[in-house]
Tab-separated table of C-alpha atoms and ligand atoms in Angstrom:
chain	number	residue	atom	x	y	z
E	17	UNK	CA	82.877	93.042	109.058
E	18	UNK	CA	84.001	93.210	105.566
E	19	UNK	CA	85.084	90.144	103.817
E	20	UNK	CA	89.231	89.822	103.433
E	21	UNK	CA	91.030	87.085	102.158
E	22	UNK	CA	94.893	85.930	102.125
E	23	UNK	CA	96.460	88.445	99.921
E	24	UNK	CA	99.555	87.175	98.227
E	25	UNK	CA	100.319	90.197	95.789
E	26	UNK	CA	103.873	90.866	95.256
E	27	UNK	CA	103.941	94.372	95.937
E	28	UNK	CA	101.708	96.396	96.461
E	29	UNK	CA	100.950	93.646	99.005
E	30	UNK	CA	98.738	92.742	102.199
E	31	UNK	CA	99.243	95.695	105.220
E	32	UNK	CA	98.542	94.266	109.039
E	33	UNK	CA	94.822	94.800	109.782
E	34	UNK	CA	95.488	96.833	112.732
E	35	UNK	CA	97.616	98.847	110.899
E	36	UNK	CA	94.239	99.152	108.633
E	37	UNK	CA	91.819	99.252	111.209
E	38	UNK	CA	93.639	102.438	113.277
E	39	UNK	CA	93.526	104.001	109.804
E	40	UNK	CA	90.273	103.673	109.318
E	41	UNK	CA	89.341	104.899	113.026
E	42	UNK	CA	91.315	108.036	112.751
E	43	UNK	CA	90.469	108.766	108.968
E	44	UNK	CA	87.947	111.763	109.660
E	45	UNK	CA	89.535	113.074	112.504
E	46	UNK	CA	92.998	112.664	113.410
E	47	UNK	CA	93.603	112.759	116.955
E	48	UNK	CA	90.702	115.208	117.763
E	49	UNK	CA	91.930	117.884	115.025
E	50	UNK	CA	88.728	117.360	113.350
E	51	UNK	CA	90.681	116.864	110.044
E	52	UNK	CA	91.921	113.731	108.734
E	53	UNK	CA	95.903	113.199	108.254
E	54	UNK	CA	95.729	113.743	104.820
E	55	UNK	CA	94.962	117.047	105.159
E	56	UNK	CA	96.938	118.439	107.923
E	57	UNK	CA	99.941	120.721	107.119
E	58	UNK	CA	103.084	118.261	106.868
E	59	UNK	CA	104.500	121.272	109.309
E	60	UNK	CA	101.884	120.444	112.151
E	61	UNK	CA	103.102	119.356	115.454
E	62	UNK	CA	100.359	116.603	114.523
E	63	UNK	CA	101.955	115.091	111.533
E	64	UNK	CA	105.657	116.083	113.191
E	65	UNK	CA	104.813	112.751	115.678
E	66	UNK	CA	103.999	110.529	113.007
E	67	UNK	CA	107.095	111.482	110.927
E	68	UNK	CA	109.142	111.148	113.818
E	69	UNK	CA	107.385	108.321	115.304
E	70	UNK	CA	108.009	106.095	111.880
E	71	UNK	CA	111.935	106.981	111.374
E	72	UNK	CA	112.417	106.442	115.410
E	73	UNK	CA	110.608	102.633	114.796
E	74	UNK	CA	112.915	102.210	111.663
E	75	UNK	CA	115.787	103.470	114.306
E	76	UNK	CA	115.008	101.046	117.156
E	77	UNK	CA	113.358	98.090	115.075
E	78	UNK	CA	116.375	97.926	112.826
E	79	UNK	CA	119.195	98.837	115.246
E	80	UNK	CA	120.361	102.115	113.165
E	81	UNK	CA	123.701	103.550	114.336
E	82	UNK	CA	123.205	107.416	114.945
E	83	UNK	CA	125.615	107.988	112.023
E	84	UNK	CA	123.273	106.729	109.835
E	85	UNK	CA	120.541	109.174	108.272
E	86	UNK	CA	117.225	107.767	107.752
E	87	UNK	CA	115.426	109.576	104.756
E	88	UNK	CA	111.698	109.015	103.602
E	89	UNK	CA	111.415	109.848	99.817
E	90	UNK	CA	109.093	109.655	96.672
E	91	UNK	CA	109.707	107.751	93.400
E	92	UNK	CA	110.338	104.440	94.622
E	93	UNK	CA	113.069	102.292	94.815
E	94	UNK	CA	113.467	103.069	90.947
E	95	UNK	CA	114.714	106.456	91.810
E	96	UNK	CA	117.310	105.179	93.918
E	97	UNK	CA	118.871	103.196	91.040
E	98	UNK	CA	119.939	106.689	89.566
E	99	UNK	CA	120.036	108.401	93.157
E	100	UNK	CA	122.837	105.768	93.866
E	101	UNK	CA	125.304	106.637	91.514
E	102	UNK	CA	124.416	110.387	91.458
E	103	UNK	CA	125.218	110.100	95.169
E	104	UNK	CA	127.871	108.025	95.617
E	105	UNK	CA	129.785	108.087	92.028
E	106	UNK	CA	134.247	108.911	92.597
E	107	UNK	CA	136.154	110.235	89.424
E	108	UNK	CA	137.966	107.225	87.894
E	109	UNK	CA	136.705	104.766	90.225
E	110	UNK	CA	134.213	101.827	88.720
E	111	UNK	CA	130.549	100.975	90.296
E	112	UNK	CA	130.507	97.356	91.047
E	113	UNK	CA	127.165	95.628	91.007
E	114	UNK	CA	125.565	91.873	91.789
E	115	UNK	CA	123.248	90.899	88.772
E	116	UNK	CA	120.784	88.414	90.622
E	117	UNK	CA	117.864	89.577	88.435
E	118	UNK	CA	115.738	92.017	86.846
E	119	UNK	CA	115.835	95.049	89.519
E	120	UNK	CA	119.526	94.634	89.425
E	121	UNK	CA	119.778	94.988	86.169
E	122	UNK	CA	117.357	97.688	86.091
E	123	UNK	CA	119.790	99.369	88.453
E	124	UNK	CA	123.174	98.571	86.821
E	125	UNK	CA	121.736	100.276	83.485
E	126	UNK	CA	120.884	103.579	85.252
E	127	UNK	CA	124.169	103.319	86.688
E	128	UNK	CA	125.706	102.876	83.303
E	129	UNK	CA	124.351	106.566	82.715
E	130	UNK	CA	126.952	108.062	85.162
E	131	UNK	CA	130.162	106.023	84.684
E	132	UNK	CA	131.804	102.976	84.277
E	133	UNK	CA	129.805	99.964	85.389
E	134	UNK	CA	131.290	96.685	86.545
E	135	UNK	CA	129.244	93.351	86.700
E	136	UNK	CA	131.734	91.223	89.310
E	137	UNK	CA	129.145	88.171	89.421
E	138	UNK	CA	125.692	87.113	87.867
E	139	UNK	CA	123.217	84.117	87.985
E	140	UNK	CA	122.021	85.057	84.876
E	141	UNK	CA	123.240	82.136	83.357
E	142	UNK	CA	120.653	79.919	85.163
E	143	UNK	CA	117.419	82.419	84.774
E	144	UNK	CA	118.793	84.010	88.255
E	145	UNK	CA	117.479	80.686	90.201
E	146	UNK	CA	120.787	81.332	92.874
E	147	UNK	CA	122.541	83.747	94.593
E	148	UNK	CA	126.439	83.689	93.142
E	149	UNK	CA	128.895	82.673	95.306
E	150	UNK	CA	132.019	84.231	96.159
E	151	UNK	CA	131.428	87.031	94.946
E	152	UNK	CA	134.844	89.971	94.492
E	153	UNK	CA	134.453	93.501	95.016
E	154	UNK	CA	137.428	95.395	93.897
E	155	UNK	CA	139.286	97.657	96.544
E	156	UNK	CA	139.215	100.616	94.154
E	157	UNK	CA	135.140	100.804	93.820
E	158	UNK	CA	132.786	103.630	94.414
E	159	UNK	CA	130.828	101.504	95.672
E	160	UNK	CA	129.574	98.217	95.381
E	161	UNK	CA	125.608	97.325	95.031
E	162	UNK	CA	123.273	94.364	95.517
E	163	UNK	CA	119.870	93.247	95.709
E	164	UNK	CA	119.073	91.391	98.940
E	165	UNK	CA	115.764	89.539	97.744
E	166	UNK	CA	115.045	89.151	93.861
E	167	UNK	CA	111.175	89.836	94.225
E	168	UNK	CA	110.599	87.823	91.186
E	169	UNK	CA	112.853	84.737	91.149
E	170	UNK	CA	112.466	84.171	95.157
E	171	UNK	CA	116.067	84.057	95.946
E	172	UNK	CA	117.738	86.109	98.515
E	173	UNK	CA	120.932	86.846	100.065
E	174	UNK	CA	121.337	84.602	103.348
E	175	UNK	CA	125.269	85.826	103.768
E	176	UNK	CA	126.115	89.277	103.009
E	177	UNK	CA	129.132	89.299	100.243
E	178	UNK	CA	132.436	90.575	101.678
E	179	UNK	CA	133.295	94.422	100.578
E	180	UNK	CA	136.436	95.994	101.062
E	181	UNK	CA	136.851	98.411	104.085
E	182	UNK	CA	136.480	101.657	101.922
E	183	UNK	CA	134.030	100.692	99.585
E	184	UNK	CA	130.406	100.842	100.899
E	185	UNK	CA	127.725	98.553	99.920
E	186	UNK	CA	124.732	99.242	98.476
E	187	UNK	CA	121.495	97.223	98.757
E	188	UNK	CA	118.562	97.420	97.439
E	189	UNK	CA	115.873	95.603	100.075
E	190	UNK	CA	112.808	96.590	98.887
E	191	UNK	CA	111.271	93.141	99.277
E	192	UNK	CA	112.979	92.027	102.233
E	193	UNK	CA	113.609	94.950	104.277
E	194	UNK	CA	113.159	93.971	108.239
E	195	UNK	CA	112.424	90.124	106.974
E	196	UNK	CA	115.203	89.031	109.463
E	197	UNK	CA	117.643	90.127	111.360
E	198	UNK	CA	120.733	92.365	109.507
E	199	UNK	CA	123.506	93.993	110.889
E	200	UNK	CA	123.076	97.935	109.260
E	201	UNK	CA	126.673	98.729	110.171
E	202	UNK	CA	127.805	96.129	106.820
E	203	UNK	CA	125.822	98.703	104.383
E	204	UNK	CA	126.568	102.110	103.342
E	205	UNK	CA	122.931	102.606	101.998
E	206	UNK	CA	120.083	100.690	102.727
E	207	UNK	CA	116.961	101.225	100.404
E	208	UNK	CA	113.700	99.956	99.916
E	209	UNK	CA	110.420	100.997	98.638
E	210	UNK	CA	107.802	100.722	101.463
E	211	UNK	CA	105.034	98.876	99.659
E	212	UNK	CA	106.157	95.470	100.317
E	213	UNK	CA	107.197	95.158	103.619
E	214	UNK	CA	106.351	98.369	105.805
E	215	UNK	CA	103.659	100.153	104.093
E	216	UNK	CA	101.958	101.691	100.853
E	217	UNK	CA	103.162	102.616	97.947
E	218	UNK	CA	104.464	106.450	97.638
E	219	UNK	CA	107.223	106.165	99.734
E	220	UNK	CA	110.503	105.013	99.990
E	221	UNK	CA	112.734	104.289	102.497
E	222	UNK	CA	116.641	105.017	102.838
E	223	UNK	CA	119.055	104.646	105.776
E	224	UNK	CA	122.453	106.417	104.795
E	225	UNK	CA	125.710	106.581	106.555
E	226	UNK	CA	126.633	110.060	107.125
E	227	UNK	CA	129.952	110.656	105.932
E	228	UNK	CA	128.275	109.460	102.415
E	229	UNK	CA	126.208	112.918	102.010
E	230	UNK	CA	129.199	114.504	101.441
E	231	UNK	CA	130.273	112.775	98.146
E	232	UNK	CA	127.593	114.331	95.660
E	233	UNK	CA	128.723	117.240	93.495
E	234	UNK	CA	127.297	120.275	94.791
E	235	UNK	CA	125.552	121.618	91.019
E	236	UNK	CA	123.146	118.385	91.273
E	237	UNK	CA	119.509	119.723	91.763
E	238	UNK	CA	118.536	119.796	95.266
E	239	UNK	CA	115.661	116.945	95.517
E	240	UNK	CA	118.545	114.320	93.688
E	241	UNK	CA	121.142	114.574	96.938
E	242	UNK	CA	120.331	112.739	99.732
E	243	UNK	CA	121.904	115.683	101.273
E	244	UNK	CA	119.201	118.205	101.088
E	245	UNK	CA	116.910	115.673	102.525
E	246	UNK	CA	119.169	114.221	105.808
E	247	UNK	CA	119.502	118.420	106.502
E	248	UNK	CA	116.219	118.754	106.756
E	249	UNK	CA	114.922	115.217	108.401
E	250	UNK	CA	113.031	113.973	105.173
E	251	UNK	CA	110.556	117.718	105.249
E	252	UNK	CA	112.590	119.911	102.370
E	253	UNK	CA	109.612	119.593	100.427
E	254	UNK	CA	105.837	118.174	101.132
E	255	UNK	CA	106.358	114.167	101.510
E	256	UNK	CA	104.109	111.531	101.089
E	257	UNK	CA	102.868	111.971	104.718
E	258	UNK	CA	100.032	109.803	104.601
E	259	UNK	CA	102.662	107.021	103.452
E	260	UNK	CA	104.891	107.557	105.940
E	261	UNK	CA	101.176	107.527	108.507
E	262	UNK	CA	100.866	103.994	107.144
E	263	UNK	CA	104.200	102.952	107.663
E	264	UNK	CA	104.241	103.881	111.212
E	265	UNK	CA	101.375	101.725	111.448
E	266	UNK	CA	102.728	98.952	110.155
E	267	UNK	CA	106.018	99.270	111.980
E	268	UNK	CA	104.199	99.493	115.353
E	269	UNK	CA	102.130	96.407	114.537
E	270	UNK	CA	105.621	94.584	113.791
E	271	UNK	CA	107.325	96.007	117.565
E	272	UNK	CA	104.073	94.290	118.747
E	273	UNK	CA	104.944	91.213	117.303
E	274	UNK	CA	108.717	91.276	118.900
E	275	UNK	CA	110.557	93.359	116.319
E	276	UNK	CA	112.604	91.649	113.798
E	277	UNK	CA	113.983	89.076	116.112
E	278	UNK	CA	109.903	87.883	116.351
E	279	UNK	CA	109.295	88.078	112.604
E	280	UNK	CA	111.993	86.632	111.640
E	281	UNK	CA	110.968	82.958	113.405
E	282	UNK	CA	107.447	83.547	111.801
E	283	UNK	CA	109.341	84.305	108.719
E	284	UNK	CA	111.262	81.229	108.296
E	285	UNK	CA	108.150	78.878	109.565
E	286	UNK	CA	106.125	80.559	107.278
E	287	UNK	CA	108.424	79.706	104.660
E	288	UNK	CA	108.911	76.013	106.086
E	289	UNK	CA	105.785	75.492	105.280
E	290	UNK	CA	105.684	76.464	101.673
E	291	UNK	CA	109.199	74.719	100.539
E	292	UNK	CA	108.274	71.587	103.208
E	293	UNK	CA	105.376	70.968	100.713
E	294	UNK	CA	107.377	71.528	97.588
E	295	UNK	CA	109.944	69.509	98.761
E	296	UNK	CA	107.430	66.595	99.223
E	297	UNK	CA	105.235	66.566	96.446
E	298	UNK	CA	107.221	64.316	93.861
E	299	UNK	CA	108.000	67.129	91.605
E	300	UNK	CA	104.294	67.852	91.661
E	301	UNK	CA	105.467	71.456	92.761
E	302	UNK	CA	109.092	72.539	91.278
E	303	UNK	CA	110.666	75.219	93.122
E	304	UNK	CA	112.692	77.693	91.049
E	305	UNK	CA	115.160	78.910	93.153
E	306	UNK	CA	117.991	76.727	94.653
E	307	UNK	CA	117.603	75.757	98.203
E	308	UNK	CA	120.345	77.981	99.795
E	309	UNK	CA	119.181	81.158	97.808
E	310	UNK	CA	115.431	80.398	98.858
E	311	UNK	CA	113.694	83.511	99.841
E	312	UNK	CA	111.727	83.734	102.980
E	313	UNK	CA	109.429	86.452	100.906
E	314	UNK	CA	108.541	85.629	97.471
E	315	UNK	CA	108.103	81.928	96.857
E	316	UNK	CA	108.343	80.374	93.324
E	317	UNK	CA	107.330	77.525	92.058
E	318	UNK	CA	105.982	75.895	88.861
E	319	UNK	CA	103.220	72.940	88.433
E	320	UNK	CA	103.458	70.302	85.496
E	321	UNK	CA	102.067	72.239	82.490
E	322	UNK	CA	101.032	75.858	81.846
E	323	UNK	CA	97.232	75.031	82.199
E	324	UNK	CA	98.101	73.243	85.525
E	325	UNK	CA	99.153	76.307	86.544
E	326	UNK	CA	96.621	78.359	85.374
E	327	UNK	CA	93.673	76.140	86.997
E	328	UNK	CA	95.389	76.257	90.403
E	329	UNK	CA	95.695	79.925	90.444
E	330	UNK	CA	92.464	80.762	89.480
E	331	UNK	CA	91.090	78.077	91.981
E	332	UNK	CA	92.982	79.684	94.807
E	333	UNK	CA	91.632	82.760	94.068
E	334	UNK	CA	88.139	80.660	94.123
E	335	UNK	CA	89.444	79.823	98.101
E	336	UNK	CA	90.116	83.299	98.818
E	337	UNK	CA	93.770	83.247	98.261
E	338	UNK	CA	94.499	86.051	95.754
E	339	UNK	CA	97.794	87.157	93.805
E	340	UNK	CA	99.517	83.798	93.131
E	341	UNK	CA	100.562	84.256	89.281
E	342	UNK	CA	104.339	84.054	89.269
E	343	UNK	CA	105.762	86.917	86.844
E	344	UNK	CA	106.268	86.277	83.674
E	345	UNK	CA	109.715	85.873	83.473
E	346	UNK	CA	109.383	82.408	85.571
E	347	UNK	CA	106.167	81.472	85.361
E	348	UNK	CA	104.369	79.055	87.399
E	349	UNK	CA	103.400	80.822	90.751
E	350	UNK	CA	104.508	82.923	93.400
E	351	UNK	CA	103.403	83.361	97.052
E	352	UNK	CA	104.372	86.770	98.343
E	353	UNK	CA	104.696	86.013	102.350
E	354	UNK	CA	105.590	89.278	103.429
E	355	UNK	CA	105.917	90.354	107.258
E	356	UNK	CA	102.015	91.257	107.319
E	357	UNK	CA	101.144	87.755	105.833
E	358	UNK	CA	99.689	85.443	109.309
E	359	UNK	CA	101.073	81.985	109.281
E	360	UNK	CA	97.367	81.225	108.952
E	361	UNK	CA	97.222	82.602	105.235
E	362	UNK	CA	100.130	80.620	104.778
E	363	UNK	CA	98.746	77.378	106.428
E	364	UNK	CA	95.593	78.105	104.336
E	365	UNK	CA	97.206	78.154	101.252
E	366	UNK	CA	99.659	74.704	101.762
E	367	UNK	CA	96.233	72.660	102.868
E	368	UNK	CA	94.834	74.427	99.147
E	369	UNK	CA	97.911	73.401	97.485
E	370	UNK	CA	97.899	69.907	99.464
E	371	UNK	CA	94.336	68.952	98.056
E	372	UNK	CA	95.027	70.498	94.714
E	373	UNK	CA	97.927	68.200	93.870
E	374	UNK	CA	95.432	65.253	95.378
E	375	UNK	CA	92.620	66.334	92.699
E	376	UNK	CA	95.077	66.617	89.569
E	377	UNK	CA	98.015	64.432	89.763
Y	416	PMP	N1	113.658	96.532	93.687
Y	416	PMP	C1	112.989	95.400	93.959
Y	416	PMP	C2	113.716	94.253	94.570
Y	416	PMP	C3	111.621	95.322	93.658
Y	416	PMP	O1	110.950	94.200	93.920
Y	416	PMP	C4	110.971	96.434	93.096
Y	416	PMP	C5	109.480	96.468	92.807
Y	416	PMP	N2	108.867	95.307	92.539
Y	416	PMP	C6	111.725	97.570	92.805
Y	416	PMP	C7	113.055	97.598	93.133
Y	416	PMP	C8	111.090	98.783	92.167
Y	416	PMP	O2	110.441	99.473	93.149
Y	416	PMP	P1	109.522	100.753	92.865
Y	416	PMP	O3	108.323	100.249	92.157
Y	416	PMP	O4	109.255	101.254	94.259
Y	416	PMP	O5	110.305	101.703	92.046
């Protein structure tokens, strides 16, 4: 068998193997069509059970209310920041939006494009290490927006912020989406690009609440309202089927594992594990998040000096665990423990980190 090793890329990041393997076995011929996936019609009764088969998992894994939509679409998450406020934009009402790091801001400026953008709370002050506290939606909002896990500063919502009744929330959870248990009936749009946490890249995942498709002006172009897509169950136009393929995959592998009620206790020991050490190495290891914003996904952390940090890296990577080099906007490193990431990578990686701080302290 091929050689693999503990993948701890950001995003694109590491897939379940059986997830890759059942790929692999039904590349040349899907389910006896003598074609693979990839090339059957994305109108074939084939390729209709996958497509249904992934948004039914995303139904039952994530306990969607029928009166939400659940759309599969292209141009990442990134598309959504304008998609949002194209969507759900209200004449003379303000767009309220969290700032708890880069994608938030990324989305708050494409915002910005369609009205008049409110910041009610930021942790930019600190280099986004927390998750702000009390945080105020106004009553009058179109809608309010936050991102649930700040891929690059590992922080992440633990409590979701109080919104008024009639304003519905937003929230990006492209790098946390299924990570624990979340109640979908608190969020008017749930969105999240797929290669992270359920799949490739190429696809992107939204769960609307109905009555929400009826807010965008009817002259927007067709493939810009969510609309067009919940009419016709994600197949207006030809989608990123072998995405969606993958996703199912993925999402199957996770039932197997008991749903999000199972991952979410692998989650948080996985996690343990990782702050346990950082927490007990002197201030060998530095976490940059604050403890209650920890993420269970991305994990920061800095070493003494730059060239610490470079050495240990590069010697994980000697060990078989690949992808550690925190983002540039914090440094240090960063251990991307997604769903598909075994507590064994993770276990792997402490004992590295363990005799690494032994060997240079
Ligand atoms: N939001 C978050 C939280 C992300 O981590 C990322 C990607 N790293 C994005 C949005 C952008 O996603 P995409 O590349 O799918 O546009």
């Amino acid at each position: 068998m091929t050689k693999r090793v503990y993948n701890f890329y950001a995003g694109p990041a590491t897939l379940p193997l059986s997830a890759l393997k059942k790929a692999q076995k039904e590349l040349l011929d899907f389910k006896g069509t003598g074609m693979s996936l990839m090339e059957i019609s994305h109108r074939s009764k084939e390729y209709a059970e996958v497509h249904t088969g992934a948004s039914d998992l995303v139904r039952e894994l994530m306990k969607i209310p029928d009166d939400y939509k659940i759309l599969w679409l292209q141009g990442g998450a990134s598309t959504q920041f304008y998609m949002i406020p194209l969507n759900l934009q209200q004449e003379g009402k303000p767009m309220e939006y969290v700032n708890t790091g880069a994608w938030s801001k990324k989305a708050i400026k494409e915002g910005g494009f369609f009205g008049d953008v409110k910041v009610v709370a930021s942790s930019e002050d600190k280099n986004f290490s927390y998750i702000p506290k009390n945080i105020q939606f106004g009553d009058n909002a179109a809608f309010a927006h936050i991102t649930a896990n700040n891929t690059i500063y590992g922080t992440e919502f633990h409590n979701w912020p109080k919104v008024p009744a009639e304003v519905p929330l937003a929230c990006d959870m492209s790098s946390n989406i299924m990570d624990k248990v979340v109640d979908p009936k608190q969020f008017g749009v749930i969105y999240a690009g797929a290669q992270k946490n359920i799949g490739p890249s190429g696809v992107t995942l939204v769960i609307v609440r109905e009555d929400l498709l009826e807010r965008v002006p009817e002259n927007t172009p067709a493939m810009q309202k969510w609309k067009t897509h919940a009419a016709k169950d994600s197949l207006f136009n030809t989608g990123p089927c072998w995405a969606i393929y993958m996703c199912k995959l993925s999402l199957e592998h996770l039932k197997g594992l008991g749903g999000v009620n199972g991952i979410e206790k692998i989650n948080r020991e996985k996690a343990k594990l990782i702050y346990d050490l950082i927490d007990k190495s002197d201030g060998f290891f530095k976490g940059h998040a604050e403890v209650d914003s920890r993420s269970l996904m991305n994990v920061t952390f800095n070493l003494p000096t730059p060239e610490l940090e470079e050495k240990c890296v590069k010697e994980a990577a000697q060990n078989g665990l690949i992808g550690l080099k925190g983002h540039r906007s914090v440094g240090g490193m960063r251990a991307s423990i997604y769903n598909a990431m075994q507590i064994e990578g993770v276990q792997s990686l402490v004992n590295f980190l363990n005799k690494f701080q032994e060997d240079n302290q």
